[in-house]
Amino acid sequence: MSPAQDASAGQLTRREFVQAAGASGALALTGPLSSSGAVAEQKIPPATGPATELPTRILGKTGLRVSVIGYGSYNLSNPRLLDAAISQGVTLVETAADYQNGRAEETIGQVMARRRKQVVLGTGKECTPTMTVQEVLREIDRSLQRLQTDYLDLWRVHYVSDAKVLRNEAIYEAFDRAKRAGKVGHLGVSTHSSPATGEVVQTAIAAKRFEFLMSKYNFMEFPEDYVPFKNAVDAGMGVIVFKIGAGKRDDELADLQRRLKVTGEQAKIKWALRNANVTAILSGARSFESIREACEATRSPLSQAERRYLDAYAERFKREYCRYCGRCVAACPYGVQVDAVMRFAMYFTYYGAEKAAMQEYAALPARARAEPCGRCEGPCMRACPNGVRVQPQLAEAHRLLTLEEGTRHHA
């Protein structure tokens, strides 16, 4: 997509979406701006026309103008949700070849066949230090096919937890070849690990090849003015953030939300957008109402009531939410891959991604799974700087992630 929206795609079909979710109207936001439920049964016809407007920011030296609310696609299976997001003004769509073995890309492709010119589209692939040029090119071509497009605005080295991956020159050679062929536009990198983010950013800056960064970012793990983001922006990179939910456990504080007259999802979005170095946040909304709420969050800045809610959330879950710092891993006598297990359990319990979480857990090497945790004394808990009760959570995660299909809903 060019920075401008395609206005020639036809008239917008929004009546059913407005009835289901409400209209958001034209929005405003302070800052450097230019202006899981059972959703599959909702009868929302796919839209094809021009979208409404959301505030936008420039994505670093890519020069691309994107909406401050982007759409993230982990566990996405209903293309009508993406249709609705685009109709609400979302112009940034990000995915990864690794999500559900390409099925998220295939879902997006159903929409891109009709609305490609209305969005900045990006995907990525988890790479290794030994990946070859041909392997990278093959992955790019597979993504293009699944996404039903011949061009990616953004392509990234996905899920980097060890910066040495970025020293693999084959990745850059493959990207350059794909760019010369007109298949990709701008190179980026993503990281889910807060301890690794600084090193990943430093390595990416030194490489002088990257134009955008994608990173986890939330109010329980990161300071509001996070220095690696500033470093990335100073080097010309745009910053896209995701996993702003800090565990996504707002349903457990529903009474507090009602008393304060706030929405947890909106409070978290507003907090993330307060950082002037953040270009956009990716919403993982999996209902039409959540899409509406995410877009509505750009209407106003973070309020005192919303700040109180975030403080209460942090206090409530401070000894339950894993920050993925990695210190417990070194203390584990069995070699359990604690951060991955905790993340899959979060997907299972709070993201409505039971099947995907179980599949990802099953794909871990047997030695990395949490089967021994039920009989362990828990040295991981003594190593945790945040006092998280790691061992019982790991034991419960193993139980959940290995349940039989027919019994897991009754656990």
Short mmCIF file of C-alpha atoms in Angstrom, two decimals:
data_model
loop_
_atom_site.label_atom_id
_atom_site.label_comp_id
_atom_site.label_asym_id
_atom_site.label_seq_id
_atom_site.Cartn_x
_atom_site.Cartn_y
_atom_site.Cartn_z
CA MET A 1 0.00 0.00 0.00
CA SER A 2 1.11 3.55 -0.61
CA PRO A 3 0.84 5.87 2.39
CA ALA A 4 -2.45 7.15 1.06
CA GLN A 5 -5.59 5.07 1.32
CA ASP A 6 -7.08 3.69 -1.87
CA ALA A 7 -10.28 5.63 -2.41
CA SER A 8 -11.35 3.80 -5.52
CA ALA A 9 -12.29 0.48 -3.96
CA GLY A 10 -16.04 1.15 -4.02
CA GLN A 11 -18.62 2.17 -1.47
CA LEU A 12 -18.24 1.07 2.13
CA THR A 13 -20.61 -1.58 3.43
CA ARG A 14 -20.77 -0.88 7.19
CA ARG A 15 -24.39 -1.03 8.33
CA GLU A 16 -24.18 -4.46 9.89
CA PHE A 17 -20.88 -3.68 11.56
CA VAL A 18 -22.25 -0.45 13.01
CA GLN A 19 -25.25 -2.32 14.38
CA ALA A 20 -23.01 -4.94 15.98
CA ALA A 21 -20.25 -2.73 17.29
CA GLY A 22 -21.20 0.94 17.06
CA ALA A 23 -19.59 3.64 14.97
CA SER A 24 -16.36 5.21 16.15
CA GLY A 25 -16.39 8.35 14.03
CA ALA A 26 -13.38 10.55 13.36
CA LEU A 27 -10.82 10.29 16.14
CA ALA A 28 -8.13 12.42 17.74
CA LEU A 29 -5.18 11.66 19.99
CA THR A 30 -2.58 13.70 21.78
CA GLY A 31 1.02 13.12 20.70
CA PRO A 32 2.95 13.33 17.43
CA LEU A 33 0.01 12.50 15.18
CA SER A 34 -1.22 13.61 11.78
CA SER A 35 -4.75 13.63 12.42
CA SER A 36 -12.39 -14.37 21.63
CA GLY A 37 -15.52 -15.12 21.48
CA ALA A 38 -17.75 -17.10 19.14
CA VAL A 39 -17.60 -14.42 16.51
CA ALA A 40 -17.73 -16.67 13.49
CA GLU A 41 -21.50 -16.95 13.83
CA GLN A 42 -22.07 -13.19 13.57
CA LYS A 43 -23.44 -12.43 10.11
CA ILE A 44 -21.24 -9.51 9.12
CA PRO A 45 -20.79 -9.33 5.36
CA PRO A 46 -17.23 -8.52 4.24
CA ALA A 47 -16.70 -4.87 3.44
CA THR A 48 -14.81 -3.69 0.38
CA GLY A 49 -15.04 0.09 0.45
CA PRO A 50 -12.91 2.88 1.90
CA ALA A 51 -12.39 2.93 5.66
CA THR A 52 -13.11 5.59 8.23
CA GLU A 53 -10.10 7.41 9.66
CA LEU A 54 -7.92 6.75 12.69
CA PRO A 55 -4.98 8.87 13.85
CA THR A 56 -1.75 8.00 12.05
CA ARG A 57 1.98 8.18 12.60
CA ILE A 58 4.96 7.73 10.27
CA LEU A 59 6.70 4.36 10.65
CA GLY A 60 10.28 5.56 10.91
CA LYS A 61 12.34 5.86 7.76
CA THR A 62 9.98 3.57 5.86
CA GLY A 63 8.00 6.76 5.24
CA LEU A 64 4.79 4.74 5.50
CA ARG A 65 1.91 6.36 7.34
CA VAL A 66 0.03 3.83 9.48
CA SER A 67 -2.90 3.95 11.87
CA VAL A 68 -1.90 4.01 15.54
CA ILE A 69 -4.09 0.94 16.01
CA GLY A 70 -2.81 -1.98 13.96
CA TYR A 71 -4.20 -5.48 13.70
CA GLY A 72 -2.26 -8.46 15.05
CA SER A 73 -3.20 -11.90 13.85
CA TYR A 74 -2.07 -14.59 16.28
CA ASN A 75 -4.84 -17.23 16.32
CA LEU A 76 -6.92 -15.32 13.76
CA SER A 77 -9.38 -17.57 11.93
CA ASN A 78 -12.32 -15.28 11.10
CA PRO A 79 -11.59 -12.96 8.13
CA ARG A 80 -14.63 -10.81 8.93
CA LEU A 81 -12.90 -9.50 12.02
CA LEU A 82 -10.11 -8.10 9.85
CA ASP A 83 -12.70 -6.67 7.48
CA ALA A 84 -14.31 -4.88 10.40
CA ALA A 85 -10.98 -3.53 11.64
CA ILE A 86 -10.11 -2.10 8.22
CA SER A 87 -13.56 -0.52 8.01
CA GLN A 88 -12.87 1.15 11.36
CA GLY A 89 -9.74 2.77 9.94
CA VAL A 90 -7.02 0.23 10.73
CA THR A 91 -4.39 0.47 7.98
CA LEU A 92 -1.60 -1.65 9.53
CA VAL A 93 -1.90 -5.45 9.41
CA GLU A 94 0.86 -7.64 10.81
CA THR A 95 1.18 -11.42 10.92
CA ALA A 96 3.82 -14.17 10.81
CA ALA A 97 4.36 -17.33 8.81
CA ASP A 98 4.76 -19.17 12.12
CA TYR A 99 1.26 -18.34 13.39
CA GLN A 100 -0.77 -21.55 13.27
CA ASN A 101 1.57 -22.93 10.60
CA GLY A 102 0.53 -20.28 8.10
CA ARG A 103 -3.21 -20.39 8.71
CA ALA A 104 -3.29 -16.84 10.08
CA GLU A 105 -1.71 -15.67 6.81
CA GLU A 106 -4.30 -17.65 4.85
CA THR A 107 -7.12 -15.97 6.78
CA ILE A 108 -5.67 -12.54 6.06
CA GLY A 109 -5.27 -13.53 2.42
CA GLN A 110 -9.03 -13.93 2.09
CA VAL A 111 -9.36 -10.22 2.90
CA MET A 112 -6.28 -9.06 0.98
CA ALA A 113 -7.76 -10.49 -2.21
CA ARG A 114 -10.26 -7.61 -1.93
CA ARG A 115 -8.63 -4.92 0.21
CA ARG A 116 -4.87 -5.11 -0.30
CA LYS A 117 -4.52 -1.49 -1.39
CA GLN A 118 -6.11 -0.22 1.82
CA VAL A 119 -3.44 -1.49 4.21
CA VAL A 120 0.24 -1.60 5.00
CA LEU A 121 0.81 -5.36 5.14
CA GLY A 122 3.61 -7.10 6.99
CA THR A 123 4.65 -10.59 7.93
CA GLY A 124 7.75 -12.31 9.23
CA LYS A 125 9.48 -15.59 9.78
CA GLU A 126 11.45 -16.93 12.71
CA CYS A 127 15.00 -17.34 11.42
CA THR A 128 18.10 -19.11 12.65
CA PRO A 129 21.80 -18.19 12.62
CA THR A 130 22.35 -20.84 9.92
CA MET A 131 19.35 -20.17 7.67
CA THR A 132 20.34 -19.99 3.98
CA VAL A 133 19.43 -17.45 1.33
CA GLN A 134 17.25 -19.96 -0.48
CA GLU A 135 15.42 -20.90 2.70
CA VAL A 136 14.57 -17.27 3.45
CA LEU A 137 13.44 -16.63 -0.15
CA ARG A 138 11.29 -19.74 -0.06
CA GLU A 139 9.58 -18.53 3.13
CA ILE A 140 8.88 -15.11 1.62
CA ASP A 141 7.30 -16.73 -1.44
CA ARG A 142 5.15 -19.00 0.71
CA SER A 143 3.91 -16.02 2.71
CA LEU A 144 3.05 -14.11 -0.46
CA GLN A 145 1.04 -17.07 -1.71
CA ARG A 146 -0.89 -17.51 1.54
CA LEU A 147 -1.55 -13.77 1.79
CA GLN A 148 -2.81 -13.62 -1.82
CA THR A 149 -0.54 -10.72 -2.73
CA ASP A 150 2.58 -10.19 -4.80
CA TYR A 151 4.11 -7.58 -2.48
CA LEU A 152 4.79 -7.12 1.23
CA ASP A 153 5.23 -3.59 2.54
CA LEU A 154 7.02 -4.97 5.62
CA TRP A 155 8.95 -8.18 6.23
CA ARG A 156 10.72 -8.94 9.48
CA VAL A 157 13.01 -11.38 11.20
CA HIS A 158 10.43 -12.72 13.62
CA TYR A 159 10.69 -13.61 17.32
CA VAL A 160 14.36 -12.87 17.93
CA SER A 161 15.49 -13.83 21.43
CA ASP A 162 19.18 -14.15 20.59
CA ALA A 163 20.76 -11.23 18.74
CA LYS A 164 23.26 -13.50 16.96
CA VAL A 165 20.45 -14.38 14.56
CA LEU A 166 20.85 -10.86 13.16
CA ARG A 167 24.47 -11.60 12.26
CA ASN A 168 23.38 -14.09 9.61
CA GLU A 169 24.26 -12.30 6.36
CA ALA A 170 22.08 -14.73 4.37
CA ILE A 171 18.99 -13.00 5.74
CA TYR A 172 20.08 -9.65 4.31
CA GLU A 173 21.12 -11.09 0.98
CA ALA A 174 17.77 -12.86 0.64
CA PHE A 175 15.86 -9.70 1.57
CA ASP A 176 17.83 -7.67 -0.98
CA ARG A 177 17.06 -10.20 -3.70
CA ALA A 178 13.38 -10.19 -2.80
CA LYS A 179 13.33 -6.39 -2.78
CA ARG A 180 14.94 -6.18 -6.22
CA ALA A 181 12.26 -8.58 -7.42
CA GLY A 182 9.57 -6.23 -6.09
CA LYS A 183 8.35 -8.66 -3.44
CA VAL A 184 9.22 -6.77 -0.23
CA GLY A 185 9.64 -3.16 0.79
CA HIS A 186 11.13 -2.67 4.26
CA LEU A 187 13.06 -4.88 6.68
CA GLY A 188 12.31 -5.14 10.38
CA VAL A 189 12.87 -7.28 13.45
CA SER A 190 10.60 -8.43 16.28
CA THR A 191 11.35 -9.61 19.81
CA HIS A 192 9.09 -10.96 22.56
CA SER A 193 11.71 -11.06 25.30
CA SER A 194 12.09 -7.92 27.40
CA PRO A 195 15.59 -8.91 28.65
CA ALA A 196 16.75 -9.36 25.05
CA THR A 197 15.17 -6.24 23.58
CA GLY A 198 18.07 -3.90 24.34
CA GLU A 199 20.64 -6.20 22.73
CA VAL A 200 18.38 -6.88 19.74
CA VAL A 201 17.90 -3.15 19.17
CA GLN A 202 21.62 -2.45 19.56
CA THR A 203 22.52 -5.19 17.07
CA ALA A 204 19.84 -4.03 14.63
CA ILE A 205 21.13 -0.45 14.80
CA ALA A 206 24.71 -1.61 14.22
CA ALA A 207 23.61 -3.60 11.16
CA LYS A 208 22.21 -0.40 9.58
CA ARG A 209 19.65 -2.46 7.71
CA PHE A 210 16.48 -2.31 9.78
CA GLU A 211 13.70 0.22 9.35
CA PHE A 212 11.27 -0.91 12.02
CA LEU A 213 11.14 -2.75 15.33
CA MET A 214 8.29 -4.82 16.75
CA SER A 215 8.40 -5.49 20.48
CA LYS A 216 6.32 -6.59 23.42
CA TYR A 217 5.47 -3.61 25.61
CA ASN A 218 3.22 -3.23 28.65
CA PHE A 219 2.82 -1.31 31.88
CA MET A 220 3.94 -4.20 34.12
CA GLU A 221 7.30 -4.91 32.48
CA PHE A 222 8.51 -1.68 30.92
CA PRO A 223 8.99 1.94 32.01
CA GLU A 224 6.76 4.39 30.21
CA ASP A 225 9.72 5.96 28.39
CA TYR A 226 11.56 2.79 27.40
CA VAL A 227 15.14 3.63 26.36
CA PRO A 228 15.62 0.94 23.65
CA PHE A 229 12.61 2.37 21.81
CA LYS A 230 14.17 5.83 21.87
CA ASN A 231 17.43 4.36 20.57
CA ALA A 232 15.55 2.65 17.74
CA VAL A 233 13.72 5.85 16.82
CA ASP A 234 16.95 7.87 16.92
CA ALA A 235 18.34 5.36 14.41
CA GLY A 236 15.38 5.94 12.11
CA MET A 237 13.30 2.90 13.01
CA GLY A 238 9.58 2.93 13.57
CA VAL A 239 8.33 1.06 16.65
CA ILE A 240 5.29 -1.23 16.65
CA VAL A 241 4.30 -2.80 19.98
CA PHE A 242 2.18 -5.79 20.91
CA LYS A 243 1.16 -7.82 23.97
CA ILE A 244 0.21 -4.63 25.77
CA GLY A 245 -2.28 -6.58 27.90
CA ALA A 246 0.18 -7.86 30.54
CA GLY A 247 -1.55 -11.21 30.74
CA LYS A 248 -4.96 -10.06 29.50
CA ARG A 249 -6.78 -10.86 32.75
CA ASP A 250 -9.20 -7.95 32.80
CA ASP A 251 -12.25 -10.20 33.16
CA GLU A 252 -11.09 -10.96 36.70
CA LEU A 253 -11.39 -7.24 37.51
CA ALA A 254 -14.76 -6.66 35.86
CA ASP A 255 -16.29 -5.21 39.04
CA LEU A 256 -13.47 -2.68 39.36
CA GLN A 257 -13.88 -1.65 35.73
CA ARG A 258 -17.58 -1.01 36.34
CA ARG A 259 -16.92 1.01 39.48
CA LEU A 260 -14.28 3.15 37.78
CA LYS A 261 -16.28 3.30 34.53
CA VAL A 262 -13.26 2.25 32.49
CA THR A 263 -12.34 -0.49 30.07
CA GLY A 264 -9.13 -2.33 30.80
CA GLU A 265 -8.30 -2.81 27.13
CA GLN A 266 -8.64 0.91 26.42
CA ALA A 267 -6.57 1.89 29.46
CA LYS A 268 -3.71 -0.32 28.26
CA ILE A 269 -3.85 1.06 24.72
CA LYS A 270 -3.79 4.63 25.99
CA TRP A 271 -0.86 3.87 28.27
CA ALA A 272 1.18 2.43 25.39
CA LEU A 273 0.37 5.32 23.06
CA ARG A 274 1.61 7.83 25.63
CA ASN A 275 5.12 6.83 24.62
CA ALA A 276 6.06 9.24 21.83
CA ASN A 277 8.50 6.66 20.47
CA VAL A 278 5.71 4.17 19.77
CA THR A 279 4.37 4.39 16.23
CA ALA A 280 1.48 1.94 16.61
CA ILE A 281 0.12 -0.82 18.83
CA LEU A 282 -1.18 -4.11 17.49
CA SER A 283 -4.60 -5.08 18.74
CA GLY A 284 -5.38 -8.77 18.91
CA ALA A 285 -9.13 -8.10 19.07
CA ARG A 286 -11.14 -11.25 18.41
CA SER A 287 -14.63 -9.77 18.62
CA PHE A 288 -16.34 -6.88 16.86
CA GLU A 289 -16.91 -5.12 20.18
CA SER A 290 -13.19 -5.34 21.02
CA ILE A 291 -12.30 -3.82 17.65
CA ARG A 292 -14.66 -0.92 18.34
CA GLU A 293 -13.21 -0.42 21.83
CA ALA A 294 -9.64 -0.45 20.55
CA CYS A 295 -10.40 2.23 17.98
CA GLU A 296 -12.39 4.29 20.49
CA ALA A 297 -9.36 4.33 22.80
CA THR A 298 -7.73 6.89 20.50
CA ARG A 299 -10.44 9.46 21.29
CA SER A 300 -8.91 10.64 24.57
CA PRO A 301 -5.73 10.46 26.68
CA LEU A 302 -5.24 8.20 29.70
CA SER A 303 -7.51 9.36 32.53
CA GLN A 304 -6.91 9.29 36.27
CA ALA A 305 -9.50 6.52 36.62
CA GLU A 306 -7.73 4.48 33.97
CA ARG A 307 -4.40 5.04 35.68
CA ARG A 308 -5.96 3.81 38.95
CA TYR A 309 -7.18 0.72 37.15
CA LEU A 310 -3.72 -0.08 35.77
CA ASP A 311 -2.20 0.37 39.23
CA ALA A 312 -4.79 -1.98 40.70
CA TYR A 313 -4.22 -4.52 37.93
CA ALA A 314 -0.46 -4.46 38.50
CA GLU A 315 -0.91 -4.91 42.24
CA ARG A 316 -3.41 -7.75 41.83
CA PHE A 317 -1.30 -9.81 39.43
CA LYS A 318 2.25 -8.86 40.40
CA ARG A 319 2.93 -12.31 41.89
CA GLU A 320 1.12 -14.20 39.15
CA TYR A 321 2.23 -12.54 35.91
CA CYS A 322 5.47 -13.87 34.43
CA ARG A 323 7.70 -11.10 33.04
CA TYR A 324 9.81 -13.60 31.06
CA CYS A 325 13.04 -12.34 32.58
CA GLY A 326 14.63 -15.79 32.26
CA ARG A 327 16.18 -16.03 35.73
CA CYS A 328 14.11 -19.06 36.66
CA VAL A 329 15.38 -20.97 33.62
CA ALA A 330 18.92 -21.04 34.96
CA ALA A 331 17.65 -22.33 38.30
CA CYS A 332 15.60 -25.18 36.82
CA PRO A 333 17.26 -28.59 37.38
CA TYR A 334 15.25 -30.14 34.54
CA GLY A 335 15.82 -27.61 31.75
CA VAL A 336 12.17 -26.60 31.44
CA GLN A 337 11.65 -23.78 28.93
CA VAL A 338 9.75 -21.72 31.47
CA ASP A 339 9.02 -18.62 29.38
CA ALA A 340 7.52 -20.63 26.52
CA VAL A 341 5.41 -22.81 28.83
CA MET A 342 4.05 -19.79 30.69
CA ARG A 343 3.29 -18.03 27.43
CA PHE A 344 1.41 -21.00 25.98
CA ALA A 345 -0.59 -21.31 29.19
CA MET A 346 -1.52 -17.62 28.89
CA TYR A 347 -2.68 -18.17 25.30
CA PHE A 348 -4.75 -21.17 26.43
CA THR A 349 -6.40 -19.50 29.41
CA TYR A 350 -6.80 -15.84 28.43
CA TYR A 351 -6.45 -15.55 24.65
CA GLY A 352 -9.01 -18.14 23.58
CA ALA A 353 -6.27 -19.98 21.70
CA GLU A 354 -6.54 -23.40 23.31
CA LYS A 355 -5.81 -25.52 20.25
CA ALA A 356 -2.90 -23.37 19.08
CA ALA A 357 -1.39 -23.28 22.58
CA MET A 358 -1.59 -27.06 22.91
CA GLN A 359 -0.01 -27.56 19.50
CA GLU A 360 2.85 -25.20 20.30
CA TYR A 361 3.41 -26.89 23.65
CA ALA A 362 3.47 -30.31 22.00
CA ALA A 363 6.08 -29.02 19.54
CA LEU A 364 8.52 -28.24 22.35
CA PRO A 365 11.27 -30.80 22.94
CA ALA A 366 10.13 -33.23 25.66
CA ARG A 367 12.89 -32.06 28.02
CA ALA A 368 11.64 -28.45 27.74
CA ARG A 369 8.07 -29.24 28.84
CA ALA A 370 6.83 -28.85 32.41
CA GLU A 371 6.04 -32.50 33.19
CA PRO A 372 8.62 -32.67 36.06
CA CYS A 373 7.30 -29.51 37.73
CA GLY A 374 4.59 -31.30 39.70
CA ARG A 375 7.21 -33.17 41.74
CA CYS A 376 9.79 -30.39 41.99
CA GLU A 377 10.57 -28.31 45.09
CA GLY A 378 10.55 -25.14 43.01
CA PRO A 379 13.99 -23.51 42.91
CA CYS A 380 12.52 -21.39 40.10
CA MET A 381 10.41 -19.54 42.66
CA ARG A 382 13.44 -18.62 44.74
CA ALA A 383 15.11 -17.26 41.60
CA CYS A 384 12.13 -15.10 40.51
CA PRO A 385 12.79 -11.41 41.30
CA ASN A 386 9.06 -10.69 41.25
CA GLY A 387 7.94 -13.36 43.68
CA VAL A 388 5.87 -15.21 41.08
CA ARG A 389 4.74 -18.68 42.20
CA VAL A 390 6.34 -20.24 39.15
CA GLN A 391 6.37 -23.94 40.05
CA PRO A 392 2.61 -24.44 40.66
CA GLN A 393 1.83 -22.38 37.56
CA LEU A 394 4.09 -24.60 35.48
CA ALA A 395 2.51 -27.75 36.89
CA GLU A 396 -0.95 -26.41 36.07
CA ALA A 397 0.21 -25.31 32.62
CA HIS A 398 1.37 -28.84 31.85
CA ARG A 399 -1.99 -30.20 32.96
CA LEU A 400 -3.96 -27.75 30.82
CA LEU A 401 -1.79 -28.03 27.74
CA THR A 402 -1.90 -31.81 27.68
CA LEU A 403 -5.64 -32.27 28.29
CA GLU A 404 -7.59 -34.34 25.82
CA GLU A 405 -9.75 -32.38 23.35
CA GLY A 406 -12.96 -33.75 24.83
CA THR A 407 -12.15 -32.93 28.46
CA ARG A 408 -10.32 -29.60 28.44
CA HIS A 409 -13.49 -27.47 28.42
CA HIS A 410 -14.59 -29.08 31.67
CA ALA A 411 -11.35 -28.53 33.55
#
